[in-house]
Amino acid sequence: MPRNPYGIVHHQCVIGGLHHRQPYNPYNGRHTAAGKPQLCMNLGPQGHKQNREACMTGIIDYARTELRPFSELPFNEIDALIIATLIYEDVANICPTLMLDEQQQSGSFATRIRTFEPKHPLIWLKGLWHPAMESISLKEANQELHRSIDTSEDDKPHEAQMVSVIDPHLTHTLFEEAGNNPRFTGIQLGAVVEHVNRGEQTQFAAATFQLPDGRNRRNPTHKGTMVLSFRGTDDSLIGWKEDFNMAFQYPVPAQRAASAYLDTVARLWDGPIVLVGHSKGGNLAIYAAMNADAKVQNRIRHIYSLDGPGFPSEIVTSPAYRRIQPKVTKIVPSSSIVGMIFETPEPCRVVSSDSDGIMQHSAFTWLVDGDQFVTEPDLSSSSQLFNEELNHWVGALTPEQRERAVDALFTVLHSNGATTFSEVMSNFPASIPSMLGAFVGLTPEDRRHLAEAVPILIKAATAKHKTDSANAKAAADADEPNGTPATEQKNEPNDKPTDV
């Protein structure tokens, strides 16, 4: 299989032919029984188009069929998206938790002295200086979340902690597939933190997934890679409000919590560190790394921001940001909205999605080919236009005006007593009179700023992706021998942050 100049392996049908969107079926099983991806042959444009459906899948299918251990197929970008999505499950009720201002039982030396095990003195002695993270396996977590011992059915209904427009059953299914796959079952899950405070206008959640890639064969998770996963925005209006607060406030409480979480986990346990996050979680992952001390930063191997917002221009040009920038991989869908908020200096990888507009933000719509994402040559015109218009709107307002505009928006959304995004959507027709009343009650200036911002958001959220013919032409142009590889957005030579 050929490699592109970035060292990323693609199947021939991805770089040798044209990109075609097909409806995504997470249960289509387009892989071999051995769990290794099928090789999609380069059959020319017509054969390629017919064979495309067999090539492209999604993260649920990958979690079910990619059976190779991490020793054979190291942790990759799709694994990062899966772990960044698993944190949306209700793991706080079934996993060991962590207090950011306290040490766990393994953190107290006196406590570890009292746990002397006469049958295993060497293990106990090692535990005095290198305590293990209190955790449960992903397999055990799956059983706790979804199945009773005496049945194979999902008989433990519960809600996923995510935006209501995303089908929660997809999150449950992803967790079940990963919990039954040998590649993921040995991952240890612990150090869960959840914090929602309406007074502080903050929503934060994180967990640590320890990979079985350590050198100890008896205990492969010992000093294995710790993947810290930061949850994105959930269904609460508090979480959405905090996202919008980033337009005028830095740092927001969730960013400070992410920094404290990384510092706590790195202090308590040894091992390499990878940071992942989807949506707001990607922003939190970068912020935590940027504000960690030098010893912790040296342990960080990689940072994945998966359609996460960027940062203000004065932050992305700071020495602190530039120190960790080489470790950052930012991946966005072609019609990205959330990932286009604020500025991102590093190149973005653009992935294909089987959906449109704001629904491309869902990780379940991102297309996978083998152990890589299906990439696109460029962002859609709607995504680039949204970035330009939003930056223009934000730049035209003072921080105080932005704060009033955000407060005005959420005054309208809260007007019918809703506390979650799903409540706003489900009661929307009946809520129109109260919303209009709240809007009329705003100051003329706040009404004007809100009236300018809402059309920008609506236009981007409802945008359609490019036609297949436009995609075909763009992909063909990207394969020109002397052309710049188009799966990443490049900075200008002067190294100034781009709008992407």
Coordinates of C-alpha atoms in Angstrom, one line a residue:
M1 CA 0.0 0.0 0.0
P2 CA 1.4 3.4 -0.9
R3 CA 2.2 6.1 1.7
N4 CA 1.6 9.8 1.2
P5 CA 4.4 12.4 2.1
Y6 CA 3.1 12.5 5.7
G7 CA 3.8 8.8 6.3
I8 CA 0.1 7.9 6.6
V9 CA -0.9 4.5 5.2
H10 CA -3.9 4.6 2.8
H11 CA -5.6 1.8 0.9
Q12 CA -5.4 2.2 -2.8
C13 CA -9.0 3.0 -3.1
V14 CA -8.5 6.1 -1.0
I15 CA -5.6 7.8 -2.8
G16 CA -5.8 6.1 -6.1
G17 CA -9.4 6.8 -7.0
L18 CA -12.1 9.3 -6.2
H19 CA -13.9 10.0 -2.9
H20 CA -17.6 9.1 -2.8
R21 CA -19.9 9.4 0.1
Q22 CA -22.1 6.3 0.9
P23 CA -24.7 5.9 3.6
Y24 CA -22.8 4.7 6.7
N25 CA -24.0 1.4 8.3
P26 CA -22.1 0.8 11.5
Y27 CA -23.1 -2.9 11.4
N28 CA -22.0 -3.8 7.8
G29 CA -19.0 -5.8 8.8
R30 CA -16.7 -5.0 5.9
H31 CA -13.7 -6.7 7.3
T32 CA -12.1 -10.1 7.3
A33 CA -12.6 -12.6 10.0
A34 CA -9.1 -12.1 11.2
G35 CA -10.0 -8.5 12.1
K36 CA -7.6 -7.0 9.5
P37 CA -9.0 -4.5 7.0
Q38 CA -9.8 -5.7 3.5
L39 CA -7.6 -4.4 0.7
C40 CA -9.8 -2.4 -1.7
M41 CA -8.5 -2.8 -5.2
N42 CA -8.0 0.2 -7.5
L43 CA -10.4 -0.6 -10.2
G44 CA -10.5 2.8 -11.9
P45 CA -13.2 5.4 -11.5
Q46 CA -16.2 3.1 -12.2
G47 CA -14.9 0.1 -10.3
H48 CA -13.8 2.4 -7.5
K49 CA -17.2 3.9 -7.2
Q50 CA -18.9 0.4 -7.0
N51 CA -16.3 -0.8 -4.5
R52 CA -16.4 2.3 -2.3
E53 CA -19.1 1.0 0.0
A54 CA -17.0 -2.0 0.9
C55 CA -14.1 0.2 1.8
M56 CA -15.7 2.8 4.1
T57 CA -17.0 2.1 7.6
G58 CA -17.1 3.9 10.9
I59 CA -15.8 3.8 14.5
I60 CA -18.4 1.2 15.6
D61 CA -17.3 -1.2 12.9
Y62 CA -13.6 -0.6 13.7
A63 CA -14.2 -1.2 17.4
R64 CA -15.9 -4.5 16.6
T65 CA -13.5 -5.9 14.0
E66 CA -10.0 -4.5 14.5
L67 CA -8.7 -7.3 16.7
R68 CA -5.0 -6.7 16.5
P69 CA -3.3 -5.9 19.9
F70 CA -1.6 -2.6 20.5
S71 CA 1.8 -4.3 20.2
E72 CA 1.0 -5.1 16.5
L73 CA -1.1 -2.0 15.7
P74 CA -0.1 0.9 17.9
F75 CA -2.6 3.4 19.3
N76 CA -3.8 5.5 16.4
E77 CA -6.2 8.4 15.5
I78 CA -9.2 6.1 15.3
D79 CA -8.5 4.7 18.8
A80 CA -8.2 8.3 20.0
L81 CA -11.7 9.1 18.6
I82 CA -13.1 6.0 20.2
I83 CA -11.7 6.7 23.6
A84 CA -12.8 10.4 23.3
T85 CA -16.3 9.1 22.6
L86 CA -16.4 6.4 25.3
I87 CA -16.1 9.2 28.0
Y88 CA -19.7 10.3 27.0
E89 CA -20.9 7.1 28.7
D90 CA -22.1 7.3 32.3
V91 CA -18.8 5.9 33.6
A92 CA -18.8 7.9 36.9
N93 CA -21.4 5.6 38.4
I94 CA -19.4 2.4 37.8
C95 CA -15.7 3.4 37.8
P96 CA -13.2 4.5 40.5
T97 CA -13.3 8.3 40.8
L98 CA -10.7 10.9 41.5
M99 CA -10.8 14.1 43.6
L100 CA -8.7 16.8 42.0
D101 CA -7.7 18.2 45.4
E102 CA -7.1 14.9 47.2
Q103 CA -5.0 11.8 46.6
Q104 CA -6.6 8.5 46.1
Q105 CA -6.0 5.7 48.6
S106 CA -2.9 4.8 46.5
G107 CA -1.7 8.4 47.0
S108 CA -1.1 8.0 50.8
F109 CA 2.1 6.3 51.7
A110 CA 0.8 5.4 55.2
T111 CA -2.3 3.7 53.6
R112 CA 0.0 1.7 51.3
I113 CA 2.0 0.6 54.3
R114 CA -1.1 -0.8 55.9
T115 CA -2.0 -2.9 52.9
F116 CA 1.0 -5.2 53.4
E117 CA 0.5 -8.6 51.6
P118 CA 2.6 -11.4 53.1
K119 CA 2.0 -13.7 50.2
H120 CA 3.3 -11.1 47.7
P121 CA 6.0 -9.0 49.4
L122 CA 7.8 -8.0 46.3
I123 CA 4.6 -6.8 44.6
W124 CA 3.7 -4.9 47.8
L125 CA 7.2 -3.3 48.0
K126 CA 6.9 -2.1 44.4
G127 CA 3.5 -0.7 45.2
L128 CA 4.9 1.5 47.9
W129 CA 6.8 3.6 45.4
H130 CA 4.8 3.0 42.2
P131 CA 1.2 2.6 43.2
A132 CA -1.2 1.2 40.6
M133 CA -4.2 3.2 39.4
E134 CA -7.5 2.0 41.0
S135 CA -9.5 0.9 37.9
I136 CA -11.6 -1.6 36.2
S137 CA -11.2 -3.2 32.8
L138 CA -13.2 -2.0 29.8
K139 CA -14.8 -5.4 29.7
E140 CA -15.9 -5.1 33.3
A141 CA -17.1 -1.6 32.8
N142 CA -19.2 -2.8 29.8
Q143 CA -20.8 -5.5 31.9
E144 CA -21.6 -3.0 34.7
L145 CA -23.1 -0.6 32.2
H146 CA -25.1 -2.8 29.9
R147 CA -25.5 -6.4 31.0
S148 CA -26.5 -8.5 34.0
I149 CA -24.6 -11.7 34.7
D150 CA -27.5 -14.0 33.7
T151 CA -28.4 -12.4 30.4
S152 CA -26.7 -11.4 27.1
E153 CA -29.2 -8.5 26.5
D154 CA -28.6 -4.8 27.3
D155 CA -31.0 -4.8 30.3
K156 CA -29.5 -1.8 32.1
P157 CA -30.9 1.3 30.4
H158 CA -29.2 4.6 31.2
E159 CA -28.6 7.9 29.4
A160 CA -25.4 8.8 27.7
Q161 CA -23.9 12.2 28.7
M162 CA -24.1 13.8 25.3
V163 CA -26.0 16.2 23.1
S164 CA -29.5 14.8 22.6
V165 CA -29.4 15.1 18.8
I166 CA -26.9 12.2 18.8
D167 CA -28.6 8.8 19.2
P168 CA -27.5 7.6 22.6
H169 CA -27.8 4.0 21.4
L170 CA -24.7 4.6 19.2
T171 CA -22.6 5.4 22.3
H172 CA -23.9 2.3 24.1
T173 CA -23.2 0.2 21.0
L174 CA -19.6 1.6 20.7
F175 CA -18.9 0.8 24.4
E176 CA -20.3 -2.7 24.0
E177 CA -18.3 -3.5 20.9
A178 CA -15.1 -2.2 22.5
G179 CA -15.8 -4.0 25.7
N180 CA -16.0 -7.3 23.8
N181 CA -13.0 -6.8 21.5
P182 CA -9.7 -8.2 22.7
R183 CA -7.9 -5.1 21.5
F184 CA -9.8 -3.0 24.0
T185 CA -10.9 -5.3 26.8
G186 CA -7.6 -5.1 28.7
I187 CA -7.7 -1.3 28.9
Q188 CA -8.1 -0.2 32.5
L189 CA -10.5 2.7 33.2
G190 CA -10.3 4.8 36.3
A191 CA -9.7 8.3 37.8
V192 CA -13.1 9.5 36.6
V193 CA -14.1 13.1 37.4
E194 CA -17.4 14.7 36.8
H195 CA -18.2 18.3 37.8
V196 CA -21.2 20.5 36.8
N197 CA -21.8 23.8 38.6
R198 CA -24.5 26.1 37.4
G199 CA -23.2 29.0 39.5
E200 CA -19.7 28.7 38.0
Q201 CA -21.3 28.0 34.6
T202 CA -19.0 25.0 34.2
Q203 CA -19.4 21.4 32.9
F204 CA -16.3 19.1 33.1
A205 CA -15.7 15.4 32.9
A206 CA -12.6 13.3 32.3
A207 CA -11.3 9.8 32.8
T208 CA -8.0 7.9 32.3
F209 CA -7.8 4.8 30.1
Q210 CA -4.5 2.9 30.7
L211 CA -3.4 0.8 27.7
P212 CA -2.0 -2.7 28.1
D213 CA 1.2 -1.7 26.3
G214 CA 3.6 -1.8 29.3
R215 CA 6.7 -3.9 29.4
N216 CA 5.5 -6.1 32.3
R217 CA 4.0 -9.2 30.7
R218 CA 2.2 -10.3 33.8
N219 CA 0.7 -6.8 34.2
P220 CA 0.8 -5.1 30.8
T221 CA -1.0 -2.0 32.0
H222 CA 1.8 -1.3 34.6
K223 CA 3.4 1.9 33.4
G224 CA 1.4 1.5 30.2
T225 CA 0.3 4.6 28.3
M226 CA -2.3 6.6 30.1
V227 CA -4.8 8.1 27.7
L228 CA -6.6 11.0 29.4
S229 CA -9.9 11.6 27.8
F230 CA -11.8 14.9 28.2
R231 CA -15.5 15.0 27.6
G232 CA -16.9 17.5 25.2
T233 CA -20.1 19.4 25.7
D234 CA -23.0 17.3 27.1
D235 CA -26.7 18.1 26.8
S236 CA -26.8 20.7 29.6
L237 CA -27.3 24.3 28.7
I238 CA -24.6 25.0 31.3
G239 CA -22.1 23.2 29.2
W240 CA -23.2 25.1 26.1
K241 CA -23.0 28.4 27.9
E242 CA -19.4 27.7 29.0
D243 CA -18.5 27.0 25.4
F244 CA -19.9 30.4 24.3
N245 CA -18.2 32.0 27.3
M246 CA -14.8 31.3 25.6
A247 CA -15.6 34.2 23.3
F248 CA -14.9 36.6 26.1
Q249 CA -13.4 34.6 29.0
Y250 CA -10.0 32.9 29.2
P251 CA -9.5 30.5 30.8
V252 CA -13.0 29.1 31.5
P253 CA -13.5 26.9 34.6
A254 CA -13.4 23.7 32.6
Q255 CA -10.0 24.6 31.2
R256 CA -8.6 25.1 34.7
A257 CA -10.2 21.8 35.8
A258 CA -8.5 20.0 32.8
S259 CA -5.1 21.4 33.9
A260 CA -5.6 20.3 37.4
Y261 CA -6.7 16.8 36.3
L262 CA -3.6 16.3 34.2
D263 CA -1.4 17.5 37.0
T264 CA -3.1 15.1 39.5
V265 CA -3.0 12.0 37.3
A266 CA 0.7 12.7 36.3
R267 CA 1.6 13.1 40.0
L268 CA 0.0 9.9 41.1
W269 CA 0.9 7.5 38.4
D270 CA 3.8 6.8 36.1
G271 CA 3.8 6.1 32.4
P272 CA 3.6 7.9 29.0
I273 CA 0.6 10.2 28.5
V274 CA -1.7 10.8 25.5
L275 CA -4.4 13.5 25.7
V276 CA -7.6 13.1 23.7
G277 CA -10.8 15.1 23.4
H278 CA -13.8 15.5 21.1
S279 CA -15.4 18.9 20.7
K280 CA -14.7 21.1 23.8
G281 CA -12.7 18.1 25.1
G282 CA -10.1 18.7 22.4
N283 CA -9.7 22.3 23.5
L284 CA -9.3 21.1 27.1
A285 CA -6.7 18.6 26.1
I286 CA -4.5 21.3 24.5
Y287 CA -5.0 23.7 27.4
A288 CA -4.0 21.1 29.9
A289 CA -0.8 20.2 28.0
M290 CA 0.0 23.9 27.5
N291 CA -0.1 24.6 31.2
A292 CA 1.6 21.5 32.5
D293 CA 5.1 21.7 34.0
A294 CA 8.1 20.7 31.9
K295 CA 8.4 17.2 33.4
V296 CA 4.8 16.4 32.6
Q297 CA 5.1 17.8 29.1
N298 CA 8.0 15.5 28.5
R299 CA 5.8 12.5 29.3
I300 CA 3.1 13.6 26.8
R301 CA 3.5 11.7 23.6
H302 CA 0.6 13.1 21.6
I303 CA -2.5 15.4 21.9
Y304 CA -5.6 14.7 19.7
S305 CA -8.1 17.5 19.3
L306 CA -11.1 16.0 17.4
D307 CA -13.1 18.9 16.0
G308 CA -12.3 21.0 19.1
P309 CA -12.4 24.8 19.2
G310 CA -9.2 26.7 18.8
F311 CA -7.9 29.6 21.0
P312 CA -7.7 33.4 20.9
S313 CA -4.9 34.7 18.6
E314 CA -2.8 35.9 21.5
I315 CA -2.8 32.4 23.0
V316 CA -1.8 30.5 19.8
T317 CA 1.2 32.8 19.3
S318 CA 2.4 32.4 22.9
P319 CA 5.6 30.5 23.8
A320 CA 3.5 28.1 26.0
Y321 CA 1.4 27.1 23.0
R322 CA 4.3 26.7 20.6
R323 CA 6.1 24.4 23.0
I324 CA 3.3 21.7 22.7
Q325 CA 2.2 22.5 19.2
P326 CA 4.4 19.8 17.5
K327 CA 2.5 17.1 19.6
V328 CA -0.9 18.3 18.5
T329 CA -3.0 16.6 15.9
K330 CA -6.2 18.3 15.0
I331 CA -8.8 16.5 13.0
V332 CA -12.0 18.1 11.7
P333 CA -14.8 17.0 9.3
S334 CA -15.2 18.8 6.0
S335 CA -18.1 21.0 7.1
S336 CA -16.6 21.6 10.6
I337 CA -18.3 24.3 12.7
V338 CA -17.1 23.7 16.2
G339 CA -13.5 23.1 15.1
M340 CA -13.5 26.4 13.2
I341 CA -14.2 28.5 16.3
F342 CA -11.2 30.7 17.1
E343 CA -7.8 30.1 15.7
T344 CA -5.7 27.0 15.1
P345 CA -2.1 27.4 14.0
E346 CA -1.3 23.7 13.4
P347 CA -2.4 22.0 10.1
C348 CA -5.8 20.3 10.3
R349 CA -6.5 16.9 8.8
V350 CA -9.9 16.9 7.1
V351 CA -12.0 13.7 7.3
S352 CA -15.0 12.6 5.3
S353 CA -18.4 12.4 6.9
D354 CA -21.6 10.7 5.7
S355 CA -23.7 13.6 7.1
D356 CA -24.3 17.3 6.6
G357 CA -23.8 20.6 8.5
I358 CA -23.7 20.4 12.3
M359 CA -24.3 16.6 12.3
Q360 CA -20.8 16.1 10.9
H361 CA -19.6 17.0 14.4
S362 CA -20.8 13.6 15.5
A363 CA -18.0 11.1 15.7
F364 CA -20.3 8.4 14.4
T365 CA -20.5 10.0 11.0
W366 CA -16.7 10.1 10.4
L367 CA -15.7 7.6 7.7
V368 CA -12.9 5.0 8.3
D369 CA -10.9 2.9 5.8
G370 CA -9.0 0.2 7.6
D371 CA -7.0 1.8 10.4
Q372 CA -7.1 5.3 8.9
F373 CA -9.8 8.0 8.4
V374 CA -11.0 8.7 4.9
T375 CA -9.6 12.1 4.2
E376 CA -10.8 15.0 2.0
P377 CA -8.6 17.5 0.1
D378 CA -10.1 20.6 1.8
L379 CA -12.7 22.1 4.1
S380 CA -16.1 22.8 2.5
S381 CA -16.8 26.3 1.4
S382 CA -19.5 26.6 4.0
S383 CA -17.0 25.8 6.8
Q384 CA -14.5 28.4 5.6
L385 CA -17.2 31.0 5.2
F386 CA -18.5 30.3 8.7
N387 CA -15.0 30.8 10.1
E388 CA -14.6 34.1 8.2
E389 CA -18.0 35.4 9.3
L390 CA -17.7 34.4 12.9
N391 CA -14.2 35.8 13.2
H392 CA -15.5 39.1 11.7
W393 CA -18.5 39.2 14.1
V394 CA -16.3 38.5 17.1
G395 CA -13.6 40.9 16.1
A396 CA -16.2 43.7 15.7
L397 CA -17.3 43.4 19.3
T398 CA -15.6 44.3 22.6
P399 CA -15.3 41.5 25.2
E400 CA -18.0 43.2 27.2
Q401 CA -20.3 43.2 24.1
R402 CA -19.6 39.6 23.4
E403 CA -20.5 38.7 27.0
R404 CA -23.8 40.6 26.8
A405 CA -24.6 38.9 23.5
V406 CA -23.9 35.4 24.9
D407 CA -25.9 36.2 28.1
A408 CA -28.7 37.4 25.8
L409 CA -28.7 34.2 23.8
F410 CA -29.0 32.0 26.8
T411 CA -31.6 34.3 28.4
V412 CA -33.8 33.5 25.4
L413 CA -33.0 29.7 25.6
H414 CA -33.8 29.6 29.3
S415 CA -37.0 31.5 28.9
N416 CA -39.2 28.4 29.1
G417 CA -37.4 27.0 32.1
A418 CA -35.3 24.5 30.0
T419 CA -32.0 23.3 31.5
T420 CA -30.9 21.0 28.7
F421 CA -30.6 21.2 24.9
S422 CA -33.1 18.3 24.5
E423 CA -35.7 20.3 26.5
V424 CA -35.2 23.3 24.3
M425 CA -35.7 21.2 21.1
S426 CA -38.6 19.0 22.4
N427 CA -40.6 22.0 23.6
F428 CA -39.6 24.4 20.8
P429 CA -42.9 25.1 19.2
A430 CA -44.6 25.8 22.5
S431 CA -41.6 27.9 23.7
I432 CA -41.7 30.4 20.8
P433 CA -43.9 32.9 22.6
S434 CA -41.7 33.0 25.7
M435 CA -38.5 33.2 23.6
L436 CA -39.9 36.1 21.6
G437 CA -40.9 37.8 24.9
A438 CA -37.4 37.3 26.2
F439 CA -35.9 38.6 23.0
V440 CA -38.1 41.7 23.0
G441 CA -37.0 42.3 26.6
L442 CA -33.4 42.7 25.6
T443 CA -31.7 46.0 25.0
P444 CA -31.7 47.2 21.4
E445 CA -28.0 46.7 21.2
D446 CA -28.2 43.1 22.5
R447 CA -31.0 42.3 20.1
R448 CA -28.9 43.7 17.2
H449 CA -25.8 41.6 18.1
L450 CA -27.9 38.5 18.6
A451 CA -29.7 39.0 15.3
E452 CA -26.2 39.2 13.6
A453 CA -24.9 36.0 15.2
V454 CA -27.8 33.7 14.9
P455 CA -28.0 33.6 11.1
I456 CA -24.3 32.8 10.9
L457 CA -24.8 29.8 13.2
I458 CA -28.0 28.6 11.4
K459 CA -26.5 28.9 7.9
A460 CA -23.4 26.8 9.0
A461 CA -25.5 24.2 10.9
T462 CA -27.8 23.6 7.9
A463 CA -25.1 23.6 5.2
K464 CA -25.0 20.7 2.7
H465 CA -21.7 19.1 1.7
K466 CA -20.2 19.4 -1.7
T467 CA -21.6 17.4 -4.6
D468 CA -19.9 14.1 -5.6
S469 CA -18.6 15.8 -8.8
A470 CA -17.0 18.6 -6.9
N471 CA -15.4 16.1 -4.5
A472 CA -14.2 14.0 -7.5
K473 CA -12.5 17.0 -9.1
A474 CA -10.9 18.1 -5.8
A475 CA -9.6 14.6 -5.1
A476 CA -8.2 14.4 -8.6
D477 CA -6.4 17.7 -8.3
A478 CA -5.0 16.5 -4.9
D479 CA -3.3 13.6 -6.7
E480 CA -1.3 15.8 -9.0
P481 CA 2.4 14.7 -8.7
N482 CA 3.7 18.2 -8.0
G483 CA 0.8 19.4 -5.9
T484 CA 0.7 20.0 -2.2
P485 CA -0.9 17.1 -0.4
A486 CA -4.4 18.2 0.3
T487 CA -5.4 16.3 3.3
E488 CA -3.9 18.9 5.6
Q489 CA -4.4 22.7 5.7
K490 CA -1.0 24.4 5.6
N491 CA 0.1 27.6 7.3
E492 CA 1.4 30.5 5.4
P493 CA 5.3 30.8 5.1
N494 CA 5.3 33.6 7.6
D495 CA 4.0 31.1 10.2
K496 CA 1.1 33.3 11.1
P497 CA -1.9 31.4 12.4
T498 CA -4.4 30.7 9.6
D499 CA -8.2 31.0 10.0
V500 CA -8.4 27.2 9.9

